[in-house]
Amino acid sequence: MSTINIQILADTLNISKSTVSKALRDSHEISKETKKKVKELAAKMNYSPNPYASSLRKKKSRTIAVVMPEIADSFFSLAINGIQSVAEKKGYHVLIYLSHEKYTNEKKILGEVRNGRVDGILISISKETKNEEPIDKILAAGVPVVFFDRELESVHTASVTTNDYECGYVAAKLLLQKGCRRLLFISHSASLPICKKREAGFRMALLDAGCPEKKGQVIYGTDNEKSNYQLIKKSLAAKQRPDAILASVEKIAIQVYIAAQELGLKIPEELKVLAFSNLETAPILNPSLTTVTQPAFEIGKSAATILFKGIEKKHFRLENERVIIPSVLIERRSTSI
Amino acid sequence: MSTINIQILADTLNISKSTVSKALRDSHEISKETKKKVKELAAKMNYSPNPYASSLRKKKSRTIAVVMPEIADSFFSLAINGIQSVAEKKGYHVLIYLSHEKYTNEKKILGEVRNGRVDGILISISKETKNEEPIDKILAAGVPVVFFDRELESVHTASVTTNDYECGYVAAKLLLQKGCRRLLFISHSASLPICKKREAGFRMALLDAGCPEKKGQVIYGTDNEKSNYQLIKKSLAAKQRPDAILASVEKIAIQVYIAAQELGLKIPEELKVLAFSNLETAPILNPSLTTVTQPAFEIGKSAATILFKGIEKKHFRLENERVIIPSVLIERRSTSI
DNA sequence: TTACATTACGAAACCGGTTTCGTAAATAAA
DNA sequence: TTTATTTACGAAACCGGTTTCGTAATGTAA
């Protein structure tokens, strides 16, 4: 903790601390000579004002919070990159919180950022989250909130998402076009809006193609990679095994590859695979993976941009901002005929 | 910004704010009944104390900063995970800063966390960083700093790294054992200690194997993926092309795969590849990639643990802490004979 | 009954800035 | 020359907590 403060500067120069404060922030009330003296001394003494003292008085923290389920995931790291790029330009600091997909963690986190710690919040909700109360409390406290990717639809605030329904539809359609008939959608959540939309698109594509609804055409993974692996392996080892898998997230796709490899199932000949994924390695997988690639960086960037509007413009109506940035389907070998 | 503060609680209950403050923190000076009243009202009003007011008085922010070159990289996201897991348990908040491999960015960031904003700093330096001044200033201000992965050796403080020299040696040795003779080490920096150590280990293995030192056996990549791709492609297209590549970082390995694919060079038959990498997809690449896998999570966890010792124990001597957590060589198909 | 200790609380200082407001001195306008 | 205005600065309040210290009321020991 630096022991040098504005009072020391003032005493050293035999002026008042108000003068120092104003001089450092280029107030018109202060003469050029005084400003020069003050700034030189400040530089010499490596003085930098305590941000919390300033925050207390100004009621602005110049800090935002990013609340996410996890970080070791291509989508989320790219999204943070996008968020950070905007925050950096604006001169804001970024606090990172991980819910680890638990509602209770998320609730606790949200309780800790409701009290002036941050000027705004970007959040991608946990799988478990259904209750809007923690977020509503934040909004009630006047702190702007923007959802990115995973939203809670019942909360009236801005969101930046991608066209999940369409992507689910298009992905399933591609698999159908490639001649697959026993499609399996492996989702990482039965309740998250993004997953439900992808699932709905998937189901609709099957209906449109005249495929009868079958039970077991959608299964739900967990957060545990091993149990997902078991689940997938079991499903791929069944007599009536799927001939195509659509994975809702990259972590599941990886387990599908491993399970298929383990079982000696050839992709794409015996099993086609398509995944929602931001894996940089998709083009060099064995075989290269067809993906629905989300604009992760742009989602982060756009969400942050909207958040800053909400922070800086008092009468900006966040709840009217519902941005949808389309994902891109990139065909690769894992779905070739 | 929540408008409800300790004064409002006090007024509502017709007691003083000192009593409220003490009651909320279970001071022995306050009677059970008063504590109960205060806590109930606080809960009812969703009161949560302003952390910056508290920080100002206590001279503790319960916040740490993590300064890294980038975040969209498996190593760094896993490291953050490790850091976060410790911070969470300790009840600390985590600020994330990205230097984007630029010294000037890093310097600016370090200037902004020297003033009470954080109680400690975890840093992995940028490629460009050679000057210890910004970090020394922080240490001089009494803020503990711990390096993780990328350290600045001239600064006297704690560091958590991996056994880079040995890994460089072992990796090269493996490639030699597989019959390769024209090894190429592609490094992402000529100056970073971790890269220099890996390179030194690599060179030593070649010497020990009686391979004459050749120029061009080590080349240096940039931060730009396209230019790395060009560099690699050029090198692989040369007459005397390498028969094995050791990549110092996963981003480079990916470009090697893409370039080899583009040139129709078969891995591992015509080119063996080994990379320092934390890619989750290493086992399912085409072909699966032999890696030196760094204990990213553990490095983050260990660095954070040491940092908190430095924060909490006044007389803990950080400069004596030099932890080295070994990496693991995992053989896969990309180096098979 | 007196002296001393304990309990429970409030007033005020404090952390380190920012902001408001008052004012002396210098300058401009009348 | 007098009055109005501008310039440049300082004193003090303020942000919202925490902490120190003083003290009235009650309890306990001598």
XYZ file of C-alpha atoms (C1' of nucleotides) in Angstrom:
734
model
C 0.000 0.000 0.000
C 1.630 3.155 -1.178
C 2.018 5.528 1.712
C 2.196 8.583 -0.459
C -1.038 10.498 -0.730
C -2.372 13.818 -1.823
C -1.737 15.405 1.548
C 1.967 14.677 1.348
C 2.136 16.266 -2.063
C 0.308 19.299 -0.748
C 2.534 19.641 2.299
C 5.676 19.271 0.237
C 4.617 22.146 -1.996
C 3.059 24.176 0.777
C -0.288 24.299 -0.929
C -3.622 22.772 -0.059
C -4.735 19.333 -1.068
C -7.691 20.780 -2.933
C -5.266 22.649 -5.134
C -3.275 19.490 -5.739
C -6.393 17.552 -6.604
C -7.539 20.195 -9.040
C -4.098 20.640 -10.560
C -3.770 16.943 -11.266
C -7.073 16.936 -13.064
C -6.332 20.066 -15.053
C -8.930 22.252 -13.451
C -9.243 25.708 -14.983
C -9.081 27.106 -11.509
C -5.398 26.362 -11.243
C -2.565 28.352 -12.827
C -0.223 26.769 -15.326
C 2.763 27.150 -13.033
C 1.067 25.439 -10.131
C -0.129 22.612 -12.339
C 3.380 22.116 -13.603
C 4.871 22.042 -10.110
C 2.251 19.594 -8.894
C 2.479 17.261 -11.822
C 6.240 17.174 -11.691
C 6.260 16.323 -8.039
C 3.573 13.708 -8.526
C 5.589 12.072 -11.268
C 8.764 12.229 -9.206
C 7.090 10.623 -6.220
C 5.265 8.009 -8.305
C 2.020 9.309 -6.966
C -1.168 7.859 -8.291
C -4.465 8.676 -6.619
C -6.236 6.050 -4.576
C -9.073 4.891 -6.822
C -11.335 3.933 -3.970
C -11.231 7.322 -2.317
C -12.164 8.792 -5.649
C -14.809 6.171 -6.232
C -16.363 6.889 -2.887
C -16.802 10.560 -3.588
C -17.706 10.286 -7.261
C -19.933 7.280 -6.812
C -18.326 5.710 -9.841
C -15.950 2.781 -9.676
C -14.850 2.678 -13.313
C -15.068 -1.070 -12.925
C -17.357 -3.655 -14.450
C -17.961 -7.246 -13.471
C -18.106 -10.202 -15.823
C -19.962 -13.178 -14.389
C -19.625 -16.424 -16.314
C -20.077 -20.131 -15.685
C -16.483 -20.953 -16.565
C -13.445 -19.618 -18.317
C -11.602 -22.614 -19.726
C -13.778 -22.656 -22.798
C -13.044 -21.079 -26.151
C -16.296 -19.201 -26.268
C -15.863 -17.558 -22.910
C -12.213 -16.691 -23.303
C -12.895 -15.090 -26.649
C -15.873 -13.246 -25.211
C -13.709 -11.858 -22.415
C -11.268 -10.738 -25.039
C -14.031 -8.784 -26.709
C -15.229 -7.341 -23.433
C -11.737 -6.403 -22.384
C -11.036 -4.653 -25.653
C -13.918 -2.278 -25.047
C -13.248 -1.823 -21.343
C -9.640 -1.015 -22.073
C -10.561 1.765 -24.468
C -13.008 3.190 -21.998
C -10.490 3.037 -19.180
C -12.534 0.605 -17.133
C -11.301 -2.209 -14.965
C -12.690 -5.715 -15.272
C -13.540 -8.035 -12.398
C -13.999 -11.682 -13.351
C -16.296 -14.036 -11.478
C -17.004 -17.693 -12.159
C -20.242 -19.333 -11.111
C -19.059 -22.845 -11.999
C -22.607 -23.426 -13.239
C -24.038 -23.113 -9.723
C -26.930 -20.813 -8.947
C -25.850 -20.361 -5.351
C -22.409 -19.198 -6.418
C -23.933 -16.816 -8.885
C -26.287 -15.425 -6.290
C -23.443 -14.841 -3.881
C -21.390 -13.114 -6.552
C -24.268 -10.886 -7.522
C -24.746 -9.953 -3.896
C -21.174 -8.737 -3.791
C -21.363 -6.431 -6.756
C -24.566 -4.699 -5.820
C -22.982 -2.207 -3.474
C -21.001 0.199 -5.590
C -18.209 -2.201 -6.386
C -18.993 -2.000 -10.085
C -20.752 0.381 -12.419
C -22.198 -2.387 -14.544
C -22.401 -6.127 -15.014
C -22.063 -8.513 -17.926
C -23.459 -11.909 -17.191
C -23.854 -15.272 -18.800
C -26.016 -17.236 -16.413
C -25.344 -20.630 -14.939
C -27.214 -23.717 -16.053
C -29.110 -23.829 -12.805
C -30.339 -20.259 -12.820
C -34.064 -19.845 -13.079
C -34.685 -17.241 -10.427
C -34.465 -13.646 -11.577
C -34.383 -12.189 -8.088
C -30.617 -11.689 -7.735
C -30.437 -9.854 -11.039
C -33.584 -7.881 -10.400
C -32.123 -6.704 -7.137
C -29.107 -5.407 -8.996
C -31.229 -3.601 -11.522
C -33.281 -2.191 -8.665
C -30.080 -0.822 -7.177
C -29.588 1.038 -10.444
C -26.680 -1.016 -11.746
C -27.012 -1.826 -15.451
C -26.839 -5.465 -16.462
C -26.313 -6.937 -19.920
C -26.651 -10.623 -20.704
C -24.285 -12.183 -23.162
C -24.933 -15.540 -24.767
C -26.859 -17.043 -21.883
C -29.734 -14.847 -20.849
C -32.560 -15.074 -18.380
C -35.446 -14.144 -20.557
C -37.757 -13.056 -17.782
C -35.420 -10.232 -16.783
C -36.010 -6.958 -18.549
C -32.609 -5.825 -19.626
C -30.287 -5.886 -22.615
C -28.935 -9.070 -24.124
C -26.530 -10.037 -26.848
C -27.014 -13.517 -28.164
C -26.714 -15.451 -31.357
C -29.350 -17.002 -33.611
C -29.531 -20.270 -31.754
C -32.818 -21.510 -33.109
C -31.792 -21.027 -36.729
C -28.449 -22.621 -36.088
C -30.026 -25.660 -34.508
C -32.281 -25.896 -37.531
C -29.548 -25.427 -40.102
C -27.210 -27.832 -38.376
C -29.814 -30.585 -38.262
C -30.777 -29.890 -41.839
C -27.205 -30.312 -42.981
C -26.955 -33.655 -41.252
C -30.214 -34.749 -42.840
C -28.992 -33.652 -46.248
C -25.941 -35.792 -45.760
C -28.220 -38.761 -45.508
C -28.320 -39.197 -41.776
C -31.594 -40.384 -40.283
C -30.849 -41.188 -36.668
C -29.781 -37.821 -35.383
C -28.851 -37.264 -31.785
C -28.628 -33.860 -30.187
C -26.461 -33.814 -27.090
C -27.241 -30.710 -25.119
C -25.493 -29.400 -22.046
C -28.673 -28.086 -20.490
C -32.397 -28.737 -20.641
C -33.213 -25.322 -19.291
C -30.829 -22.721 -20.695
C -32.537 -20.611 -23.334
C -29.661 -21.038 -25.764
C -29.858 -24.793 -25.450
C -33.617 -24.893 -25.650
C -33.534 -22.811 -28.805
C -30.901 -24.968 -30.439
C -32.927 -27.993 -29.473
C -36.124 -26.496 -30.817
C -34.442 -25.694 -34.131
C -33.090 -29.202 -34.256
C -36.491 -30.717 -33.610
C -38.171 -28.507 -36.159
C -35.699 -29.512 -38.851
C -36.486 -33.158 -38.156
C -40.222 -32.494 -38.342
C -39.833 -30.533 -41.573
C -37.895 -33.430 -43.024
C -40.705 -35.775 -42.099
C -38.693 -37.587 -39.475
C -40.926 -38.887 -36.713
C -40.176 -37.599 -33.256
C -38.356 -40.276 -31.363
C -37.564 -40.322 -27.712
C -33.884 -40.390 -27.034
C -33.128 -38.098 -29.937
C -32.040 -35.486 -27.426
C -29.942 -36.262 -24.375
C -28.475 -33.989 -21.758
C -24.892 -33.900 -20.611
C -23.545 -32.777 -17.280
C -20.573 -30.664 -16.243
C -18.523 -33.753 -15.672
C -16.444 -34.782 -18.647
C -16.130 -38.378 -17.581
C -19.819 -38.863 -17.109
C -20.451 -37.227 -20.469
C -17.966 -39.600 -21.988
C -19.776 -42.567 -20.449
C -23.120 -41.292 -21.602
C -21.907 -40.795 -25.152
C -20.123 -44.086 -25.292
C -23.186 -45.905 -24.099
C -25.286 -44.186 -26.679
C -22.821 -44.934 -29.480
C -22.521 -48.559 -28.469
C -26.273 -49.210 -28.609
C -27.757 -51.355 -31.344
C -29.755 -48.497 -32.773
C -26.916 -46.047 -32.451
C -27.173 -42.564 -33.952
C -25.597 -41.916 -37.324
C -25.093 -38.243 -36.568
C -24.439 -36.227 -33.464
C -25.046 -32.561 -32.956
C -23.198 -31.321 -29.889
C -24.386 -28.164 -28.175
C -20.934 -27.253 -26.945
C -17.307 -28.022 -27.768
C -16.591 -29.932 -24.577
C -19.184 -32.501 -25.604
C -17.845 -32.724 -29.143
C -14.437 -33.579 -27.769
C -15.899 -36.457 -25.786
C -17.774 -37.641 -28.868
C -14.504 -37.792 -30.788
C -12.803 -39.664 -28.003
C -15.658 -42.103 -27.593
C -15.871 -42.737 -31.337
C -12.144 -43.283 -31.485
C -12.380 -45.675 -28.578
C -15.184 -47.632 -30.201
C -13.484 -47.666 -33.577
C -16.365 -45.744 -35.103
C -15.197 -43.875 -38.179
C -16.107 -40.212 -38.497
C -17.617 -39.237 -40.908
C -18.211 -42.580 -42.592
C -20.080 -44.218 -39.751
C -20.912 -41.197 -37.670
C -21.226 -37.562 -38.629
C -20.480 -34.931 -36.048
C -21.369 -31.297 -35.926
C -20.821 -29.015 -32.955
C -21.492 -25.568 -31.654
C -17.905 -24.632 -31.025
C -15.230 -21.978 -31.090
C -12.367 -24.434 -31.082
C -9.372 -23.005 -32.857
C -8.344 -26.550 -33.599
C -11.554 -27.530 -35.397
C -9.819 -27.496 -38.812
C -7.071 -29.848 -37.698
C -9.049 -32.399 -35.736
C -9.229 -35.977 -36.892
C -11.314 -35.448 -38.926
C -11.740 -31.705 -39.125
C -14.902 -30.723 -37.315
C -17.912 -29.064 -38.882
C -18.937 -26.291 -36.545
C -21.513 -23.678 -35.859
C -19.091 -21.008 -34.821
C -20.405 -18.294 -32.591
C -19.067 -14.773 -32.945
C -17.664 -14.934 -29.436
C -15.416 -11.906 -29.601
C -18.138 -9.806 -31.201
C -20.716 -10.919 -28.668
C -18.416 -9.810 -25.860
C -17.590 -6.585 -27.602
C -21.179 -5.747 -28.405
C -22.402 -6.590 -24.908
C -19.718 -4.407 -23.381
C -20.501 -1.558 -25.765
C -24.148 -1.660 -24.790
C -23.275 -1.865 -21.124
C -21.173 1.273 -21.360
C -24.007 3.084 -23.032
C -26.170 2.062 -20.101
C -23.525 3.277 -17.695
C -22.747 6.564 -19.374
C -26.115 7.644 -20.681
C -28.536 8.027 -17.843
C -31.668 7.689 -19.903
C -30.554 4.902 -22.191
C -33.178 2.189 -22.068
C -31.261 -1.051 -21.757
C -34.329 -3.246 -21.887
C -34.878 -2.333 -25.517
C -31.506 -3.665 -26.573
C -31.753 -7.210 -27.818
C -28.897 -7.804 -30.175
C -28.584 -11.018 -32.124
C -25.332 -11.669 -33.904
C -25.553 -14.619 -36.270
C -23.291 -17.621 -36.010
C -21.627 -19.209 -38.994
C -21.870 -22.803 -40.116
C -18.518 -24.035 -41.330
C -18.564 -27.374 -43.089
C -15.592 -29.621 -42.664
C -14.811 -33.303 -42.956
C -16.758 -34.559 -39.967
C -19.993 -34.201 -41.919
C -18.808 -35.095 -45.392
C -20.406 -38.011 -47.210
C -25.628 2.520 -7.182
C -27.556 1.438 -4.170
C -28.697 4.458 -2.215
C -29.049 2.575 1.005
C -26.168 2.991 3.395
C -25.245 2.443 6.977
C -26.615 5.825 8.066
C -30.064 4.938 6.821
C -30.006 1.696 8.765
C -28.904 3.576 11.856
C -31.586 6.228 11.519
C -34.278 3.650 10.936
C -33.384 1.902 14.164
C -32.605 5.077 16.084
C -29.109 3.941 16.900
C -25.721 5.214 15.794
C -23.938 4.079 12.670
C -21.016 2.866 14.751
C -23.367 0.477 16.488
C -24.704 -0.721 13.152
C -21.219 -1.245 11.814
C -20.180 -3.195 14.870
C -23.384 -5.206 14.962
C -22.990 -6.304 11.383
C -19.519 -7.539 12.056
C -20.443 -9.310 15.276
C -18.489 -7.107 17.600
C -18.515 -8.254 21.223
C -19.414 -4.728 22.165
C -22.930 -5.151 20.866
C -25.760 -6.987 22.606
C -27.433 -9.965 21.016
C -30.742 -8.164 20.682
C -29.241 -5.193 18.891
C -27.292 -7.447 16.543
C -30.456 -9.298 15.685
C -32.413 -6.124 14.986
C -29.647 -4.716 12.819
C -29.074 -7.858 10.833
C -32.734 -8.344 10.195
C -33.159 -4.842 8.912
C -30.038 -5.110 6.784
C -31.337 -8.293 5.202
C -34.743 -6.772 4.665
C -33.303 -3.714 2.974
C -30.797 -5.702 0.909
C -28.042 -3.738 2.497
C -24.493 -4.651 1.685
C -21.668 -2.375 2.781
C -19.812 -0.328 0.229
C -16.521 -2.160 -0.239
C -14.586 0.934 -1.177
C -15.489 2.829 1.947
C -14.336 -0.146 3.919
C -11.224 -0.522 1.808
C -10.312 3.080 2.368
C -10.379 2.790 6.092
C -8.929 -0.685 6.396
C -6.304 -0.157 3.703
C -7.198 -3.528 2.291
C -9.051 -4.033 -0.956
C -9.563 -7.795 -0.823
C -8.788 -7.713 -4.510
C -5.892 -9.065 -6.537
C -4.855 -8.308 -10.081
C -3.877 -10.856 -12.707
C -1.794 -9.403 -15.511
C -1.285 -11.627 -18.527
C -0.328 -11.263 -22.180
C -3.559 -12.786 -23.432
C -6.477 -14.892 -22.370
C -7.568 -16.856 -25.428
C -4.970 -19.506 -24.793
C -5.456 -22.783 -22.980
C -2.574 -22.193 -20.635
C -3.783 -18.827 -19.451
C -7.413 -19.722 -19.109
C -6.523 -22.761 -17.056
C -4.141 -20.699 -14.969
C -6.898 -18.195 -14.245
C -9.064 -21.075 -13.207
C -6.432 -22.088 -10.687
C -6.007 -18.543 -9.458
C -9.725 -18.012 -9.177
C -10.209 -21.188 -7.194
C -7.882 -19.894 -4.501
C -9.165 -16.329 -4.571
C -12.705 -17.579 -4.225
C -11.909 -19.539 -1.100
C -10.133 -16.569 0.395
C -12.991 -14.250 -0.445
C -10.904 -12.109 -2.759
C -11.969 -10.419 -5.966
C -9.977 -10.818 -9.166
C -9.194 -8.063 -11.646
C -8.003 -9.234 -15.049
C -5.649 -7.219 -17.237
C -4.254 -8.092 -20.654
C -0.981 -6.677 -21.891
C -1.412 -8.043 -25.416
C 2.323 -8.733 -25.322
C 3.134 -5.011 -25.179
C 5.451 -3.569 -22.594
C 3.797 -0.176 -22.725
C 0.406 -1.696 -21.960
C 1.870 -3.651 -19.116
C 3.534 -0.596 -17.690
C 0.303 1.355 -17.819
C -1.587 -1.466 -16.124
C 0.998 -1.751 -13.384
C 0.762 1.978 -12.828
C -2.921 1.600 -12.175
C -2.677 -1.087 -9.547
C 0.016 0.523 -7.476
C -2.303 2.762 -5.526
C -4.317 0.584 -3.215
C -6.529 -0.873 -5.891
C -5.229 -4.350 -5.164
C -3.559 -6.149 -2.299
C -1.371 -8.232 -4.567
C -0.483 -8.979 -8.152
C 0.020 -12.109 -10.210
C 1.835 -11.457 -13.426
C 3.017 -13.282 -16.499
C 5.093 -10.730 -18.354
C 4.777 -9.685 -21.976
C 7.292 -10.740 -24.596
C 8.667 -7.262 -24.791
C 9.271 -6.752 -21.097
C 12.875 -6.350 -20.104
C 12.647 -3.425 -17.756
C 12.026 -4.283 -14.138
C 11.166 -0.739 -13.110
C 7.357 -0.976 -13.214
C 7.377 -4.076 -11.064
C 10.029 -2.767 -8.733
C 7.902 0.315 -8.166
C 5.043 -1.906 -7.128
C 7.187 -3.867 -4.746
C 8.522 -0.601 -3.388
C 4.951 0.446 -2.690
C 4.647 -2.670 -0.559
C 2.357 -4.620 -2.862
C 3.362 -8.278 -3.186
C 3.949 -9.621 -6.683
C 4.205 -13.221 -7.808
C 5.262 -14.264 -11.287
C 3.583 -17.207 -12.906
C 5.003 -18.968 -15.926
C 6.704 -15.949 -17.435
C 8.982 -14.258 -14.960
C 11.416 -11.386 -15.047
C 14.410 -12.970 -13.456
C 16.048 -9.757 -12.355
C 13.158 -8.919 -10.047
C 13.463 -10.256 -6.532
C 10.119 -11.784 -5.813
C 8.310 -15.106 -5.878
C 7.745 -17.094 -9.039
C 5.963 -20.258 -10.040
C 7.219 -21.781 -13.252
C 7.716 -25.140 -14.829
C 10.885 -27.041 -15.702
C 11.335 -25.475 -19.088
C 14.952 -26.374 -19.668
C 14.422 -30.049 -18.933
C 11.313 -30.120 -21.074
C 13.122 -28.563 -23.999
C 15.811 -31.171 -23.565
C 13.467 -34.123 -23.216
C 11.328 -33.014 -26.128
C 14.304 -32.717 -28.455
C 15.659 -36.000 -27.209
C 12.420 -37.752 -28.036
C 12.479 -36.385 -31.552
C 16.068 -37.498 -31.977
C 15.215 -40.965 -30.682
C 12.521 -41.170 -33.300
C 15.189 -40.784 -35.906
C 14.813 -37.132 -36.736
C 17.963 -35.238 -37.568
C 16.849 -31.896 -38.912
C 15.056 -30.517 -35.886
C 13.506 -27.091 -35.891
C 12.496 -25.259 -32.746
C 9.898 -22.591 -33.376
C 9.831 -20.242 -30.437
C 7.464 -17.410 -29.752
C 10.107 -15.230 -28.173
C 13.850 -14.831 -28.224
C 13.887 -13.056 -24.903
C 11.336 -14.614 -22.552
C 13.061 -16.735 -19.922
C 10.687 -19.631 -20.491
C 11.475 -19.629 -24.197
C 15.179 -19.202 -23.703
C 15.209 -22.131 -21.314
C 13.248 -24.352 -23.650
C 15.589 -23.350 -26.435
C 18.664 -24.001 -24.322
C 17.378 -27.452 -23.424
C 16.663 -28.119 -27.067
C 20.167 -27.052 -28.117
C 21.790 -29.073 -25.389
C 19.945 -32.215 -26.444
C 21.214 -31.724 -29.973
C 24.761 -31.250 -28.736
C 24.553 -34.299 -26.499
C 23.366 -36.305 -29.487
C 26.339 -35.131 -31.451
C 24.295 -33.044 -33.833
C 26.279 -30.088 -35.086
C 24.802 -26.695 -34.317
C 23.201 -25.372 -37.454
C 21.882 -21.928 -38.041
C 18.211 -21.867 -38.743
C 17.522 -24.639 -36.272
C 15.659 -22.127 -34.146
C 13.290 -19.557 -35.558
C 11.076 -17.029 -33.841
C 7.412 -16.487 -34.421
C 5.398 -13.352 -33.889
C 1.994 -12.638 -32.377
C 0.426 -12.686 -35.774
C -0.976 -16.052 -36.763
C -0.856 -15.381 -40.469
C 2.751 -14.337 -40.460
C 3.602 -17.389 -38.377
C 1.803 -19.499 -40.914
C 3.825 -17.946 -43.740
C 7.052 -18.405 -41.838
C 6.318 -22.045 -41.139
C 5.156 -22.773 -44.630
C 8.272 -21.251 -46.092
C 10.418 -23.275 -43.791
C 8.560 -26.511 -44.583
C 8.708 -25.885 -48.306
C 12.490 -25.456 -48.360
C 14.706 -28.110 -49.928
C 16.411 -28.915 -46.672
C 13.192 -28.843 -44.741
C 13.075 -29.955 -41.106
C 11.931 -33.484 -40.336
C 10.716 -32.499 -36.865
C 9.297 -29.393 -35.359
C 9.191 -28.475 -31.702
C 6.714 -25.664 -31.105
C 7.096 -23.509 -28.020
C 3.405 -22.784 -27.787
C 0.129 -24.263 -28.984
C -0.735 -21.427 -31.328
C 2.359 -22.216 -33.346
C 1.631 -25.931 -33.362
C -1.752 -25.232 -34.870
C -0.162 -23.289 -37.706
C 2.324 -26.112 -38.236
C -0.540 -28.551 -38.652
C -2.317 -26.255 -41.061
C 0.813 -25.608 -43.099
C 1.702 -29.286 -43.247
C -1.832 -30.112 -44.322
C -1.636 -27.419 -46.983
C 1.678 -28.734 -48.301
C 0.500 -32.329 -48.197
C 3.229 -33.182 -45.723
C 2.235 -36.233 -43.691
C 2.566 -36.058 -39.928
C 4.243 -38.092 -38.447
C 5.636 -39.937 -41.479
C 7.305 -36.973 -43.119
C 7.312 -34.541 -40.266
C 7.153 -35.119 -36.561
C 5.596 -32.474 -34.373
C 5.840 -31.881 -30.674
C 4.487 -28.859 -28.849
C 4.361 -27.172 -25.513
C 0.617 -27.077 -25.183
C -2.414 -27.347 -22.981
C -4.807 -28.026 -25.827
C -7.682 -30.138 -24.662
C -7.991 -31.361 -28.227
C -4.432 -32.674 -28.491
C -5.630 -36.315 -28.339
C -8.078 -35.868 -31.190
C -6.008 -33.848 -33.609
C -5.061 -35.256 -36.967
C -2.813 -36.856 -35.919
C -3.003 -36.667 -32.158
C -0.344 -34.279 -30.924
C 2.552 -35.173 -28.668
C 2.730 -32.462 -26.052
C 4.699 -31.133 -23.191
C 1.726 -30.276 -21.030
C 2.234 -27.642 -18.431
C 0.398 -27.899 -15.127
C -1.470 -24.698 -15.886
C -4.142 -24.970 -13.223
C -1.594 -25.912 -10.572
C 0.724 -23.089 -11.568
C -2.112 -20.617 -11.141
C -3.193 -22.186 -7.892
C 0.284 -22.301 -6.456
C 1.090 -18.740 -7.492
C -2.119 -17.494 -5.912
C -1.472 -19.445 -2.730
C 1.968 -17.886 -2.392
C 0.586 -14.459 -3.146
C -1.950 -14.761 -0.353
C 0.775 -15.775 2.049
C 2.593 -12.626 1.034
C -0.547 -10.610 1.550
C -1.581 -12.085 4.854
C 1.712 -12.709 6.574
C 3.591 -9.483 7.010
C 6.989 -11.038 7.377
C 6.720 -13.689 4.742
C 9.696 -13.398 2.437
C 8.328 -13.682 -1.056
C 11.718 -13.507 -2.745
C 12.623 -16.905 -1.362
C 9.717 -18.601 -3.061
C 10.740 -20.102 -6.360
C 8.409 -22.942 -7.113
C 8.933 -25.184 -10.091
C 6.128 -27.545 -11.023
C 7.192 -30.081 -13.621
C 5.444 -30.467 -16.941
C 4.548 -33.812 -18.427
C 5.549 -35.184 -21.795
C 2.668 -37.035 -23.369
C 3.531 -39.062 -26.435
C 0.933 -39.306 -29.136
C 0.840 -40.054 -32.822
C 2.507 -36.905 -34.121
C 5.885 -38.229 -33.062
C 5.395 -41.928 -33.735
C 7.700 -43.714 -36.129
C -21.705 1.186 51.094
C -17.915 2.157 48.307
C -14.664 0.983 44.643
C -13.944 -1.281 40.576
C -15.099 -3.877 36.368
C -18.012 -4.905 32.687
C -21.487 -4.107 29.215
C -23.460 -1.503 25.495
C -23.482 2.186 23.003
C -22.482 6.985 20.703
C -19.507 10.957 19.173
C -16.019 11.971 16.484
C -11.853 11.123 13.979
C -10.274 8.801 10.157
C -9.162 6.692 5.327
C -7.832 9.741 0.702
C -9.647 11.662 -2.443
C -13.455 15.423 -4.742
C -16.388 19.299 -4.642
C -18.491 23.351 -2.963
C -18.031 27.727 -1.477
C -15.720 31.740 0.204
C -12.165 35.178 -0.568
C -7.861 37.876 -1.423
C -5.481 39.693 -5.156
C -5.149 41.002 -9.781
C -7.340 42.730 -13.767
C -10.905 44.958 -16.457
C -14.673 48.026 -17.019
C -17.095 52.266 -15.820
C -10.657 56.300 -9.110
C -14.226 53.211 -8.108
C -16.670 49.089 -9.075
C -17.169 44.641 -11.275
C -15.093 40.628 -12.728
C -11.794 37.177 -13.139
C -8.045 34.360 -11.385
C -6.072 31.291 -8.101
C -6.335 29.170 -4.193
C -7.766 27.246 0.649
C -11.075 25.637 4.295
C -14.278 22.484 5.100
C -17.855 19.282 3.960
C -18.479 15.050 1.879
C -18.497 9.943 0.178
C -19.614 5.468 3.515
C -17.692 2.827 6.024
C -14.269 1.545 10.542
C -12.046 2.444 14.771
C -10.850 4.825 18.875
C -12.211 6.577 22.928
C -15.332 8.285 26.337
C -19.195 7.267 29.316
C -23.652 5.995 31.432
C -25.678 2.097 33.353
C -25.320 -2.076 35.486
C -22.960 -5.738 37.952
C -19.475 -7.407 41.223
C -16.009 -7.420 44.857
C -14.236 -5.469 49.088
